[in-house]
mmCIF file of C-alpha atoms and ligand atoms in Angstrom:
data_model
loop_
_atom_site.group_PDB
_atom_site.id
_atom_site.type_symbol
_atom_site.label_atom_id
_atom_site.label_comp_id
_atom_site.label_asym_id
_atom_site.label_seq_id
_atom_site.Cartn_x
_atom_site.Cartn_y
_atom_site.Cartn_z
ATOM 1 C CA UNK O 147 -8.163 -6.534 -10.207
ATOM 2 C CA UNK O 148 -8.694 -5.243 -13.707
ATOM 3 C CA UNK O 149 -5.918 -4.259 -16.053
ATOM 4 C CA UNK O 150 -7.353 -0.738 -15.949
ATOM 5 C CA UNK O 151 -6.948 -0.501 -12.182
ATOM 6 C CA UNK O 152 -3.490 -2.083 -12.379
ATOM 7 C CA UNK O 153 -2.425 0.553 -14.839
ATOM 8 C CA UNK O 154 -3.961 3.224 -12.635
ATOM 9 C CA UNK O 155 -1.978 1.949 -9.634
ATOM 10 C CA UNK O 156 1.187 1.827 -11.651
ATOM 11 C CA UNK O 157 0.665 5.353 -12.813
ATOM 12 C CA UNK O 158 -0.098 6.543 -9.270
ATOM 13 C CA UNK O 159 3.247 5.083 -8.249
ATOM 14 C CA UNK O 160 4.994 6.891 -11.069
ATOM 15 C CA UNK O 161 3.391 10.133 -9.979
ATOM 16 C CA UNK O 162 4.594 9.583 -6.433
ATOM 17 C CA UNK O 163 8.117 8.888 -7.552
ATOM 18 C CA UNK O 164 8.146 11.979 -9.710
ATOM 19 C CA UNK O 165 6.875 14.036 -6.771
ATOM 20 C CA UNK O 166 6.513 16.942 -9.101
ATOM 21 C CA UNK O 167 2.789 17.646 -8.902
ATOM 22 C CA UNK O 168 2.049 21.352 -8.633
ATOM 23 C CA UNK O 169 1.202 22.751 -5.212
ATOM 24 C CA UNK O 170 -2.482 22.490 -4.363
ATOM 25 C CA UNK O 171 -4.443 25.666 -3.880
ATOM 26 C CA UNK O 172 -5.764 25.205 -0.335
ATOM 27 C CA UNK O 173 -7.125 28.653 0.375
ATOM 28 C CA UNK O 174 -10.711 27.732 -0.579
ATOM 29 C CA UNK O 175 -10.856 24.586 1.544
ATOM 30 C CA UNK O 176 -11.887 24.251 5.194
ATOM 31 C CA UNK O 177 -9.837 22.254 7.672
ATOM 32 C CA UNK O 178 -11.146 19.374 9.788
ATOM 33 C CA UNK O 179 -8.699 17.873 12.303
ATOM 34 C CA UNK O 180 -8.899 14.498 13.985
ATOM 35 C CA UNK O 181 -6.177 12.261 15.399
ATOM 36 C CA UNK O 182 -3.156 12.159 13.101
ATOM 37 C CA UNK O 183 -4.800 13.922 10.152
ATOM 38 C CA UNK O 184 -6.042 17.288 8.991
ATOM 39 C CA UNK O 185 -8.551 17.118 6.173
ATOM 40 C CA UNK O 186 -8.870 20.032 3.753
ATOM 41 C CA UNK O 187 -12.377 19.863 2.350
ATOM 42 C CA UNK O 188 -15.574 21.493 1.153
ATOM 43 C CA UNK O 189 -17.891 18.953 2.750
ATOM 44 C CA UNK O 190 -17.865 18.655 6.524
ATOM 45 C CA UNK O 191 -19.892 15.470 6.770
ATOM 46 C CA UNK O 192 -17.604 13.698 4.268
ATOM 47 C CA UNK O 193 -14.507 15.039 6.066
ATOM 48 C CA UNK O 194 -15.827 13.773 9.397
ATOM 49 C CA UNK O 195 -16.423 10.259 8.021
ATOM 50 C CA UNK O 196 -13.110 10.186 6.204
ATOM 51 C CA UNK O 197 -11.216 11.274 9.314
ATOM 52 C CA UNK O 198 -12.529 8.234 11.232
ATOM 53 C CA UNK O 199 -11.572 6.004 8.330
ATOM 54 C CA UNK O 200 -8.088 7.548 8.159
ATOM 55 C CA UNK O 201 -7.523 6.878 11.867
ATOM 56 C CA UNK O 202 -8.793 3.325 11.456
ATOM 57 C CA UNK O 203 -6.394 2.655 8.555
ATOM 58 C CA UNK O 204 -3.556 4.356 10.423
ATOM 59 C CA UNK O 205 -3.859 1.939 13.372
ATOM 60 C CA UNK O 206 -4.478 -1.093 11.196
ATOM 61 C CA UNK O 207 -1.494 -0.525 8.880
ATOM 62 C CA UNK O 208 0.865 0.261 11.776
ATOM 63 C CA UNK O 209 -0.272 -2.947 13.432
ATOM 64 C CA UNK O 210 0.544 -4.902 10.268
ATOM 65 C CA UNK O 211 3.936 -3.199 9.959
ATOM 66 C CA UNK O 212 4.845 -4.433 13.445
ATOM 67 C CA UNK O 213 7.654 -1.899 13.864
ATOM 68 C CA UNK O 214 8.179 -0.912 17.477
ATOM 69 C CA UNK O 215 8.142 2.844 18.041
ATOM 70 C CA UNK O 216 7.228 3.787 14.463
ATOM 71 C CA UNK O 217 4.269 6.201 14.734
ATOM 72 C CA UNK O 218 4.298 8.963 12.125
ATOM 73 C CA UNK O 219 2.514 12.237 12.940
ATOM 74 C CA UNK O 220 2.191 11.188 16.597
ATOM 75 C CA UNK O 221 3.312 14.539 17.899
ATOM 76 C CA UNK O 222 3.424 17.925 16.249
ATOM 77 C CA UNK O 223 2.381 18.073 12.605
ATOM 78 C CA UNK O 224 -0.625 16.188 11.322
ATOM 79 C CA UNK O 225 -0.755 14.591 7.896
ATOM 80 C CA UNK O 226 -2.712 16.718 5.395
ATOM 81 C CA UNK O 227 -5.387 15.060 3.250
ATOM 82 C CA UNK O 228 -6.772 17.291 0.499
ATOM 83 C CA UNK O 229 -10.222 16.283 -0.736
ATOM 84 C CA UNK O 230 -11.338 18.476 -3.619
ATOM 85 C CA UNK O 231 -14.997 18.850 -4.418
ATOM 86 C CA UNK O 232 -14.735 17.694 -8.032
ATOM 87 C CA UNK O 233 -12.381 15.626 -10.100
ATOM 88 C CA UNK O 234 -11.484 18.612 -12.242
ATOM 89 C CA UNK O 235 -10.584 20.686 -9.122
ATOM 90 C CA UNK O 236 -8.351 17.804 -8.018
ATOM 91 C CA UNK O 237 -6.707 17.494 -11.425
ATOM 92 C CA UNK O 238 -6.164 21.225 -11.657
ATOM 93 C CA UNK O 239 -4.684 21.533 -8.159
ATOM 94 C CA UNK O 240 -2.377 18.515 -8.319
ATOM 95 C CA UNK O 241 -1.645 18.026 -12.004
ATOM 96 C CA UNK O 242 -2.987 14.449 -11.723
ATOM 97 C CA UNK O 243 -4.211 12.849 -14.958
ATOM 98 C CA UNK O 244 -7.821 11.927 -15.794
ATOM 99 C CA UNK O 245 -7.645 8.279 -14.656
ATOM 100 C CA UNK O 246 -6.135 9.109 -11.248
ATOM 101 C CA UNK O 247 -8.274 8.535 -8.111
ATOM 102 C CA UNK O 248 -5.794 9.901 -5.615
ATOM 103 C CA UNK O 249 -2.117 10.433 -4.990
ATOM 104 C CA UNK O 250 0.494 10.659 -2.270
ATOM 105 C CA UNK O 251 3.088 13.375 -2.681
ATOM 106 C CA UNK O 252 6.253 12.446 -0.841
ATOM 107 C CA UNK O 253 7.864 15.814 -1.369
ATOM 108 C CA UNK O 254 5.081 17.565 0.555
ATOM 109 C CA UNK O 255 4.045 14.520 2.616
ATOM 110 C CA UNK O 256 0.359 14.795 1.824
ATOM 111 C CA UNK O 257 -2.528 12.944 0.176
ATOM 112 C CA UNK O 258 -4.907 14.347 -2.406
ATOM 113 C CA UNK O 259 -8.144 13.043 -3.872
ATOM 114 C CA UNK O 260 -11.697 14.221 -4.591
ATOM 115 C CA UNK O 261 -15.141 13.661 -3.088
ATOM 116 C CA UNK O 262 -16.536 11.027 -5.429
ATOM 117 C CA UNK O 263 -13.280 9.210 -6.133
ATOM 118 C CA UNK O 264 -13.914 5.502 -6.650
ATOM 119 C CA UNK O 265 -13.430 3.510 -3.408
ATOM 120 C CA UNK O 266 -11.598 6.396 -1.743
ATOM 121 C CA UNK O 267 -12.090 5.413 1.943
ATOM 122 C CA UNK O 268 -11.691 1.670 1.481
ATOM 123 C CA UNK O 269 -8.999 1.364 -1.209
ATOM 124 C CA UNK O 270 -7.279 4.570 -2.328
ATOM 125 C CA UNK O 271 -6.704 5.998 1.154
ATOM 126 C CA UNK O 272 -5.109 2.891 2.745
ATOM 127 C CA UNK O 273 -3.171 2.181 -0.470
ATOM 128 C CA UNK O 274 -1.565 5.615 -0.502
ATOM 129 C CA UNK O 275 -1.136 5.679 3.281
ATOM 130 C CA UNK O 276 0.848 2.437 3.079
ATOM 131 C CA UNK O 277 3.166 3.932 0.450
ATOM 132 C CA UNK O 278 3.657 6.938 2.714
ATOM 133 C CA UNK O 279 4.419 4.808 5.797
ATOM 134 C CA UNK O 280 6.944 2.667 3.926
ATOM 135 C CA UNK O 281 8.558 5.768 2.455
ATOM 136 C CA UNK O 282 8.843 7.367 5.912
ATOM 137 C CA UNK O 283 10.116 4.199 7.562
ATOM 138 C CA UNK O 284 12.763 3.399 4.949
ATOM 139 C CA UNK O 285 13.993 7.016 5.074
ATOM 140 C CA UNK O 286 16.526 7.465 2.278
ATOM 141 C CA UNK O 287 16.449 3.818 1.190
ATOM 142 C CA UNK O 288 14.284 2.759 -1.752
ATOM 143 C CA UNK O 289 11.333 0.518 -0.897
ATOM 144 C CA UNK O 290 11.497 -2.672 -3.007
ATOM 145 C CA UNK O 291 8.803 -2.492 -5.685
ATOM 146 C CA UNK O 292 7.053 -5.799 -4.843
ATOM 147 C CA UNK O 293 6.934 -4.826 -1.160
ATOM 148 C CA UNK O 294 5.670 -1.308 -1.808
ATOM 149 C CA UNK O 295 2.885 -2.237 -4.225
ATOM 150 C CA UNK O 296 2.198 -5.596 -2.587
ATOM 151 C CA UNK O 297 1.578 -4.134 0.851
ATOM 152 C CA UNK O 298 -0.325 -1.098 -0.503
ATOM 153 C CA UNK O 299 -2.760 -3.472 -2.194
ATOM 154 C CA UNK O 300 -2.894 -5.835 0.755
ATOM 155 C CA UNK O 301 -4.204 -2.914 2.851
ATOM 156 C CA UNK O 302 -7.088 -2.197 0.459
ATOM 157 C CA UNK O 303 -10.341 -3.307 2.057
ATOM 158 C CA UNK O 304 -12.920 -3.554 -0.707
ATOM 159 C CA UNK O 305 -14.204 -7.129 -0.613
ATOM 160 C CA UNK O 306 -14.669 -7.503 -4.375
ATOM 161 C CA UNK O 307 -11.163 -6.171 -5.061
ATOM 162 C CA UNK O 308 -9.654 -8.667 -2.612
ATOM 163 C CA UNK O 309 -11.745 -11.555 -3.857
ATOM 164 C CA UNK O 310 -10.680 -10.927 -7.457
ATOM 165 C CA UNK O 311 -7.035 -10.618 -6.432
ATOM 166 C CA UNK O 312 -7.054 -13.853 -4.438
ATOM 167 C CA UNK O 313 -8.873 -15.757 -7.142
ATOM 168 C CA UNK O 314 -6.317 -14.548 -9.678
ATOM 169 C CA UNK O 315 -3.424 -15.527 -7.392
ATOM 170 C CA UNK O 316 -4.875 -19.006 -6.980
ATOM 171 C CA UNK O 317 -5.305 -19.401 -10.730
ATOM 172 C CA UNK O 318 -1.535 -18.851 -11.065
ATOM 173 C CA UNK O 319 -0.891 -22.061 -9.185
ATOM 174 C CA UNK O 320 -2.897 -24.328 -11.459
ATOM 175 C CA UNK O 321 -1.095 -23.030 -14.529
ATOM 176 C CA UNK O 322 2.308 -22.569 -12.786
ATOM 177 C CA UNK O 323 2.392 -19.157 -14.415
ATOM 178 C CA UNK O 324 3.522 -17.154 -11.390
ATOM 179 C CA UNK O 325 6.708 -15.102 -11.429
ATOM 180 C CA UNK O 326 9.484 -17.056 -9.619
ATOM 181 C CA UNK O 327 9.993 -15.223 -6.329
ATOM 182 C CA UNK O 328 13.708 -14.645 -6.811
ATOM 183 C CA UNK O 329 12.695 -12.650 -9.911
ATOM 184 C CA UNK O 330 9.666 -10.932 -8.352
ATOM 185 C CA UNK O 331 11.674 -9.712 -5.374
ATOM 186 C CA UNK O 332 14.338 -8.118 -7.540
ATOM 187 C CA UNK O 333 12.063 -6.292 -10.015
ATOM 188 C CA UNK O 334 12.578 -2.534 -10.189
ATOM 189 C CA UNK O 335 9.864 -1.942 -12.803
ATOM 190 C CA UNK O 336 6.393 -3.353 -13.195
ATOM 191 C CA UNK O 337 6.696 -5.894 -16.052
ATOM 192 C CA UNK O 338 4.664 -4.393 -18.896
ATOM 193 C CA UNK O 339 3.460 -7.748 -20.182
ATOM 194 C CA UNK O 340 2.485 -8.954 -16.699
ATOM 195 C CA UNK O 341 0.993 -5.989 -14.859
ATOM 196 C CA UNK O 342 -1.938 -7.826 -13.299
ATOM 197 C CA UNK O 343 0.217 -10.808 -12.376
ATOM 198 C CA UNK O 344 2.818 -8.580 -10.713
ATOM 199 C CA UNK O 345 0.255 -6.765 -8.541
ATOM 200 C CA UNK O 346 -1.780 -9.823 -7.555
ATOM 201 C CA UNK O 347 1.272 -11.906 -6.736
ATOM 202 C CA UNK O 348 3.036 -9.157 -4.760
ATOM 203 C CA UNK O 349 -0.102 -8.586 -2.647
ATOM 204 C CA UNK O 350 -0.396 -12.297 -2.027
ATOM 205 C CA UNK O 351 3.244 -12.686 -0.909
ATOM 206 C CA UNK O 352 2.752 -9.811 1.558
ATOM 207 C CA UNK O 353 -0.503 -11.426 2.746
ATOM 208 C CA UNK O 354 1.472 -14.608 3.488
ATOM 209 C CA UNK O 355 4.331 -12.768 5.215
ATOM 210 C CA UNK O 356 1.938 -10.848 7.478
ATOM 211 C CA UNK O 357 -0.915 -13.286 8.115
ATOM 212 C CA UNK O 358 0.938 -16.597 8.142
ATOM 213 C CA UNK O 359 3.564 -15.539 10.680
ATOM 214 C CA UNK O 360 3.985 -13.758 13.980
ATOM 215 C CA UNK O 361 3.387 -10.049 13.409
ATOM 216 C CA UNK O 362 6.703 -8.827 14.851
ATOM 217 C CA UNK O 363 8.682 -10.854 12.282
ATOM 218 C CA UNK O 364 7.468 -8.665 9.451
ATOM 219 C CA UNK O 365 8.667 -5.564 11.321
ATOM 220 C CA UNK O 366 12.085 -7.183 11.751
ATOM 221 C CA UNK O 367 12.153 -8.092 8.059
ATOM 222 C CA UNK O 368 11.366 -4.478 7.069
ATOM 223 C CA UNK O 369 14.054 -3.219 9.422
ATOM 224 C CA UNK O 370 16.566 -5.567 7.785
ATOM 225 C CA UNK O 371 15.651 -4.257 4.319
ATOM 226 C CA UNK O 372 15.900 -0.691 5.596
ATOM 227 C CA UNK O 373 19.404 -1.458 6.873
ATOM 228 C CA UNK O 374 20.474 -2.532 3.406
ATOM 229 C CA UNK O 375 20.074 -6.302 3.705
ATOM 230 C CA UNK O 376 18.968 -8.312 0.682
ATOM 231 C CA UNK O 377 15.505 -9.914 0.879
ATOM 232 C CA UNK O 378 17.306 -13.265 1.153
ATOM 233 C CA UNK O 379 19.311 -12.265 4.228
ATOM 234 C CA UNK O 380 16.501 -10.254 5.820
ATOM 235 C CA UNK O 381 14.141 -13.254 5.488
ATOM 236 C CA UNK O 382 16.617 -15.698 7.031
ATOM 237 C CA UNK O 383 17.360 -13.393 9.942
ATOM 238 C CA UNK O 384 13.877 -12.170 10.771
ATOM 239 C CA UNK O 385 11.799 -15.326 10.258
ATOM 240 C CA UNK O 386 14.543 -17.805 11.150
ATOM 241 C CA UNK O 387 13.418 -21.454 10.818
ATOM 242 C CA UNK O 388 10.462 -20.643 8.612
ATOM 243 C CA UNK O 389 12.580 -19.415 5.715
ATOM 244 C CA UNK O 390 15.934 -20.825 6.685
ATOM 245 C CA UNK O 391 16.731 -21.213 2.974
ATOM 246 C CA UNK O 392 15.651 -17.634 2.250
ATOM 247 C CA UNK O 393 13.626 -16.892 -0.880
ATOM 248 C CA UNK O 394 13.390 -20.558 -1.907
ATOM 249 C CA UNK O 395 11.548 -21.345 1.340
ATOM 250 C CA UNK O 396 9.407 -18.235 1.002
ATOM 251 C CA UNK O 397 8.234 -19.445 -2.406
ATOM 252 C CA UNK O 398 7.465 -22.921 -1.098
ATOM 253 C CA UNK O 399 5.484 -21.666 1.909
ATOM 254 C CA UNK O 400 3.730 -18.913 -0.035
ATOM 255 C CA UNK O 401 2.447 -21.531 -2.510
ATOM 256 C CA UNK O 402 1.201 -23.700 0.376
ATOM 257 C CA UNK O 403 -0.533 -20.647 1.889
ATOM 258 C CA UNK O 404 -2.354 -19.775 -1.344
ATOM 259 C CA UNK O 405 -3.369 -23.391 -1.881
ATOM 260 C CA UNK O 406 -4.863 -23.676 1.623
ATOM 261 C CA UNK O 407 -6.216 -20.209 2.344
ATOM 262 C CA UNK O 408 -7.484 -18.798 -0.956
HETATM 263 ZN ZN1 LIG L 186 0.621 1.940 -5.418
#
């Protein structure tokens, strides 16, 4: 992942937190509905393709979350996705800056992007959808930064993006330059001098938690965090023997995972 895209992701997060983007003008857009989503668009063929992709990511991310009974937009309202025809329409409607490819507005519970946004179906959409799911699941509780950005990136599907991220994570091991996990898990801001490291490492820790364990354990871990438990306690309780010493064991096993699998 390039520094540029790291900065973009960081800024997308800031936008989401601010939640103050102006209301989008939707009157000129058509609506295409499928499954859990309604796509506001000016291009039916694109909306059709994107709706299948949105449903695919929806099922995939929920499966990774492993939380029993958590199915947003299952009944009643669908989740709106606004796809503007041009970047300038998107910027004008949402107040997003030039570098932005897409954003999730928590206040209005909707996604916005534009037709030729870079890697929209494979990266931006699942990234923002993950932020939205975690926000909805945690309700009033803040989502830990490493978990929020780590999982959002883990759900991105572009092969080159993932290859670069894994290669970078592996390079951390040979130089022992990774952020100690007890520090990573307590960060509330992206470290300015280590943006790329923060994103790559967070995604890799989530990759280990999800893919190196039984799926339901991750759901239990998230539920623990939602109920106010520290990462240390939530790890011990939800994964039991695997991280019986909490974060110290997580670090040890995450390093083994990267060494073997990347
Ligand atoms: Zn993000």
